[in-house]
Every structure is written in structure tokens, then in C-alpha cells.
Short mmCIF file of C-alpha atoms in Angstrom, two decimals:
data_model
loop_
_atom_site.label_atom_id
_atom_site.label_comp_id
_atom_site.label_asym_id
_atom_site.label_seq_id
_atom_site.Cartn_x
_atom_site.Cartn_y
_atom_site.Cartn_z
CA MET A 1232 -0.08 0.00 0.39
CA ILE A 1233 3.34 2.36 0.99
CA LEU A 1234 4.16 1.72 -2.70
CA TYR A 1235 0.69 2.46 -4.40
CA MET A 1236 -0.05 5.96 -1.89
CA SER A 1237 2.84 7.35 -3.36
CA SER A 1238 2.91 6.45 -7.12
CA VAL A 1239 -0.63 7.55 -6.34
CA LEU A 1240 1.55 10.42 -4.18
CA TYR A 1241 3.88 11.30 -6.69
CA SER A 1242 1.79 11.96 -10.04
CA ALA A 1243 0.03 14.20 -8.97
CA VAL A 1244 3.18 16.95 -8.13
CA LEU A 1245 4.42 15.34 -11.25
CA ALA A 1246 1.83 17.13 -12.58
CA LEU A 1247 1.84 19.86 -10.70
CA ALA A 1248 5.59 20.45 -10.49
CA ALA A 1249 4.71 21.00 -14.85
CA VAL A 1250 2.88 23.90 -14.71
CA THR A 1251 4.53 25.58 -11.49
CA ASP A 1252 7.98 26.97 -10.71
CA ILE A 1253 7.33 25.12 -7.32
CA SER A 1254 9.86 22.02 -6.05
CA THR A 1255 9.28 18.73 -6.38
CA GLU A 1256 10.11 18.03 -2.81
CA ILE A 1257 7.79 21.46 -1.69
CA ILE A 1258 4.80 19.78 -3.39
CA ILE A 1259 4.82 16.83 -2.03
CA THR A 1260 5.31 18.16 1.57
CA VAL A 1261 2.23 19.93 0.99
CA CYS A 1262 -0.56 17.31 -0.71
CA GLY A 1263 0.50 14.88 1.63
CA LEU A 1264 -0.08 16.51 4.69
CA THR A 1265 -2.98 17.93 3.16
CA CYS A 1266 -4.29 14.57 2.67
CA THR A 1267 -3.42 12.98 5.99
CA PHE A 1268 -4.57 15.59 7.46
CA TYR A 1269 -8.21 15.82 5.98
CA CYS A 1270 -8.46 11.85 6.36
CA PHE A 1271 -7.24 12.60 10.53
CA LEU A 1272 -10.41 15.20 10.99
CA GLY A 1273 -12.63 13.92 9.19
CA GLY A 1274 -12.21 9.75 8.81
CA LEU A 1275 -13.26 7.16 6.54
CA LYS A 1276 -16.51 9.80 5.73
CA ALA A 1277 -13.97 12.26 4.76
CA VAL A 1278 -12.36 9.80 2.47
CA LEU A 1279 -15.43 8.74 0.11
CA TRP A 1280 -16.30 11.96 0.14
CA SER A 1281 -13.68 13.19 -1.30
CA ASP A 1282 -13.72 10.03 -3.40
CA VAL A 1283 -17.72 11.71 -4.78
CA PHE A 1284 -15.26 15.18 -5.63
CA GLN A 1285 -12.87 13.39 -7.36
CA GLY A 1286 -15.49 11.07 -9.78
CA ILE A 1287 -17.62 14.33 -10.55
CA LEU A 1288 -14.28 16.24 -11.08
CA MET A 1289 -13.37 13.00 -13.54
CA PHE A 1290 -15.55 12.89 -15.64
CA MET A 1291 -16.25 16.76 -16.05
CA TYR A 1292 -12.69 16.85 -17.32
CA ILE A 1293 -13.29 14.00 -20.13
CA ILE A 1294 -16.00 15.56 -20.90
CA ILE A 1295 -13.92 18.98 -21.68
CA VAL A 1296 -11.24 17.10 -23.29
CA TYR A 1297 -14.16 15.39 -25.62
CA ALA A 1298 -14.78 18.93 -27.15
CA PHE A 1299 -11.33 20.26 -27.13
CA GLY A 1300 -10.06 16.76 -28.20
CA ILE A 1301 -13.16 16.24 -31.44
CA THR A 1302 -12.58 20.48 -31.84
CA GLU A 1303 -9.66 20.91 -32.94
CA THR A 1304 -9.12 17.31 -35.33
CA GLY A 1305 -12.08 19.19 -37.18
CA GLY A 1306 -14.89 16.17 -36.23
CA VAL A 1307 -16.21 13.38 -34.70
CA GLY A 1308 -14.91 11.46 -38.40
CA GLU A 1309 -11.65 12.65 -38.49
CA VAL A 1310 -11.21 11.18 -34.47
CA ILE A 1311 -12.03 8.02 -36.10
CA ARG A 1312 -10.37 8.87 -38.77
CA ARG A 1313 -6.81 9.30 -37.94
CA ALA A 1314 -7.69 6.72 -35.07
CA GLU A 1315 -8.72 3.79 -37.95
CA ALA A 1316 -5.41 4.98 -39.62
CA GLY A 1317 -3.52 4.25 -36.35
CA GLU A 1318 -5.19 1.10 -35.87
CA ARG A 1319 -6.56 2.25 -32.73
CA ILE A 1320 -10.08 0.85 -33.23
CA GLN A 1321 -10.12 -2.90 -33.46
CA PHE A 1322 -14.19 -3.94 -32.29
CA PHE A 1323 -14.32 -7.76 -30.99
CA ASP A 1324 -10.98 -9.23 -32.85
CA THR A 1325 -11.88 -12.78 -31.25
CA THR A 1326 -8.21 -14.46 -32.43
CA PHE A 1327 -6.70 -16.13 -29.91
CA ASP A 1328 -3.29 -14.64 -31.23
CA LEU A 1329 -1.38 -14.16 -28.07
CA THR A 1330 1.08 -11.90 -30.20
CA LYS A 1331 -1.70 -8.80 -31.15
CA ARG A 1332 -2.13 -6.00 -27.64
CA TYR A 1333 -5.82 -6.40 -27.68
CA THR A 1334 -8.31 -9.03 -28.46
CA PHE A 1335 -12.05 -9.36 -26.75
CA TRP A 1336 -10.87 -12.54 -24.53
CA SER A 1337 -7.33 -10.47 -23.81
CA VAL A 1338 -9.21 -7.46 -23.44
CA VAL A 1339 -11.59 -9.58 -20.89
CA THR A 1340 -9.59 -11.31 -19.57
CA ARG A 1341 -7.19 -8.63 -18.04
CA GLY A 1342 -10.84 -7.06 -17.20
CA LEU A 1343 -11.97 -9.33 -15.13
CA SER A 1344 -8.02 -9.83 -13.16
CA ALA A 1345 -7.85 -6.55 -13.18
CA GLY A 1346 -12.11 -6.28 -11.11
CA ILE A 1347 -11.74 -8.81 -8.97
CA GLY A 1348 -7.76 -7.53 -7.51
CA MET A 1349 -9.47 -4.19 -6.84
CA TYR A 1350 -12.88 -5.61 -5.84
CA GLY A 1351 -10.92 -8.53 -3.59
CA THR A 1352 -8.36 -7.39 -2.19
CA ASN A 1353 -7.11 -4.28 -2.41
CA GLN A 1354 -7.36 -2.64 1.13
CA LEU A 1355 -8.87 0.51 -0.68
CA GLU A 1356 -12.05 -1.08 -1.60
CA VAL A 1357 -12.24 -4.15 1.51
CA GLN A 1358 -11.93 -0.66 3.59
CA ARG A 1359 -15.01 0.82 1.96
CA THR A 1360 -16.79 -2.59 1.53
CA LEU A 1361 -16.16 -3.47 5.26
CA SER A 1362 -17.51 0.22 6.70
CA MET A 1363 -21.76 -0.33 5.16
CA SER A 1364 -23.83 -1.51 7.59
CA THR A 1365 -24.65 -4.81 6.86
CA CYS A 1366 -23.86 -7.15 4.45
CA GLN A 1367 -26.46 -6.62 2.12
CA LYS A 1368 -26.23 -2.68 1.28
CA ALA A 1369 -22.15 -3.60 1.17
CA GLN A 1370 -23.27 -6.18 -2.33
CA LEU A 1371 -25.73 -3.65 -3.36
CA ALA A 1372 -22.85 -0.99 -3.24
CA LEU A 1373 -20.41 -3.39 -5.20
CA ARG A 1374 -22.92 -4.22 -7.54
CA TRP A 1375 -24.24 0.22 -8.38
CA SER A 1376 -20.83 0.23 -8.34
CA VAL A 1377 -19.77 -0.87 -11.19
CA VAL A 1378 -21.97 1.02 -13.51
CA PRO A 1379 -19.66 4.27 -12.68
CA VAL A 1380 -16.47 1.98 -13.73
CA VAL A 1381 -17.71 0.27 -16.71
CA PHE A 1382 -19.16 4.07 -17.62
CA LEU A 1383 -15.39 5.66 -16.97
CA PHE A 1384 -13.42 2.41 -18.44
CA LEU A 1385 -15.36 3.41 -21.39
CA SER A 1386 -15.09 7.07 -21.30
CA CYS A 1387 -11.66 6.58 -20.37
CA SER A 1388 -10.55 4.49 -23.87
CA LEU A 1389 -12.50 7.11 -25.99
CA PHE A 1390 -10.68 9.82 -24.29
CA GLY A 1391 -7.03 7.71 -25.20
CA VAL A 1392 -9.36 7.24 -29.18
CA ILE A 1393 -9.50 11.32 -28.87
CA LEU A 1394 -5.99 12.33 -27.26
CA TYR A 1395 -3.77 9.41 -30.35
CA SER A 1396 -5.88 11.80 -32.71
CA VAL A 1397 -5.12 15.23 -31.73
CA PHE A 1398 -1.24 14.20 -30.89
CA TYR A 1399 -1.14 11.07 -33.49
CA MET A 1400 2.17 13.30 -35.82
CA CYS A 1401 4.15 14.24 -32.85
CA ASP A 1402 6.39 13.50 -29.89
CA PRO A 1403 6.80 16.18 -27.63
CA VAL A 1404 9.94 15.25 -26.16
CA LYS A 1405 11.55 15.03 -30.05
CA ALA A 1406 9.60 18.29 -31.08
CA GLU A 1407 11.37 21.33 -30.33
CA SER A 1408 9.74 22.20 -27.35
CA GLU A 1409 10.34 22.63 -23.50
CA LEU A 1410 9.59 19.38 -22.16
CA THR A 1411 13.07 17.59 -22.07
CA LYS A 1412 11.41 14.13 -20.22
CA TYR A 1413 8.79 11.30 -20.75
CA ASP A 1414 6.70 11.77 -17.90
CA GLN A 1415 6.51 15.98 -18.02
#
């Protein structure tokens, strides 16, 4: 859990450090102390409300990026054309070829194993589930949580296709820009 939380914190810090002149160490300290403080004061209730807030922000920003990305590329047709040209859209390839990046079976297998790992063994999810007052409420909450998770997965897949179509001819590190590392 320590490695997971540190990577989550560091990814947010990288984003903030890329757009501000504040040092990475200061951002890590401020973000870490802020999260620790509100979790300490609010407990699991604060964590759940921050999850709700984060979920709303995620969907809101995905929609904003959809709008900008589709506008930038010249419409939905151009997004689809670029994605097809780059072989990014291939639905229901049911072959059992293990050398292909994505097939129907590899996506289903990875999705099920990731879902079972996330909902069944992840400490964060188990704590949230055990905080429910009854077993029936916990089961109902887990069942209903599948809907937004599937919607988020599909939204992020479309998000990736749109981003690919915007940047399909671009390598920001090789271009003449201020970016010097691939993690910026």
C-alpha cells in the first residue's frame, strides 16, 4: 500500500511541478500533509466525500477534453479516421493470437482479473466495503459501483482515442519544446 500511495502522490506532484515553479519536494510535502490532515479529521467519511468529488471532476474533465479534442481534430469523423489509420479501433477481434496487443479475449481476461483484484483484495476497496452497516448494503453498493466503473472505462477508452487523434503526428520530446522528459 505504501508503494501504491507514493506513486499516486508522485503522479499528482509531477503534474503540478510541470505547470508551476514550485519544487517537487515542497509539493510532495504540502499534498501529503493536506491529505493526511483531512483524513485524520474526517475519517472514512472524508475519504468517501473526496472520492465523490474526485469522480465528479474526472467525468467533468473527460467531457471537456472530448469537446476540445474533437474540435481540434476537425470533428468526430476525423477522430475516427485517424484512429483507424493508426489501428487504434478494432472491436471484437476474437482471435486467440497472443502476439496481438488487444483482442476481445485478452481485454475480457485482463478486465476480470483487474476487477477481481481491485474489488476483492485492494485494501482501499475492502475498507470501504466493510464500513457498510450490513452485508446486503455492501453487496448492493458493490453491484451498483460496476455501472460507473464500466462507464469510466469506456469513457477513458474514447478519451485515449481522441488524444491519439490530436497528437498522432507528435512526439513532444523530439519536438522543439520545453519538455525534456517523457514523464512531464
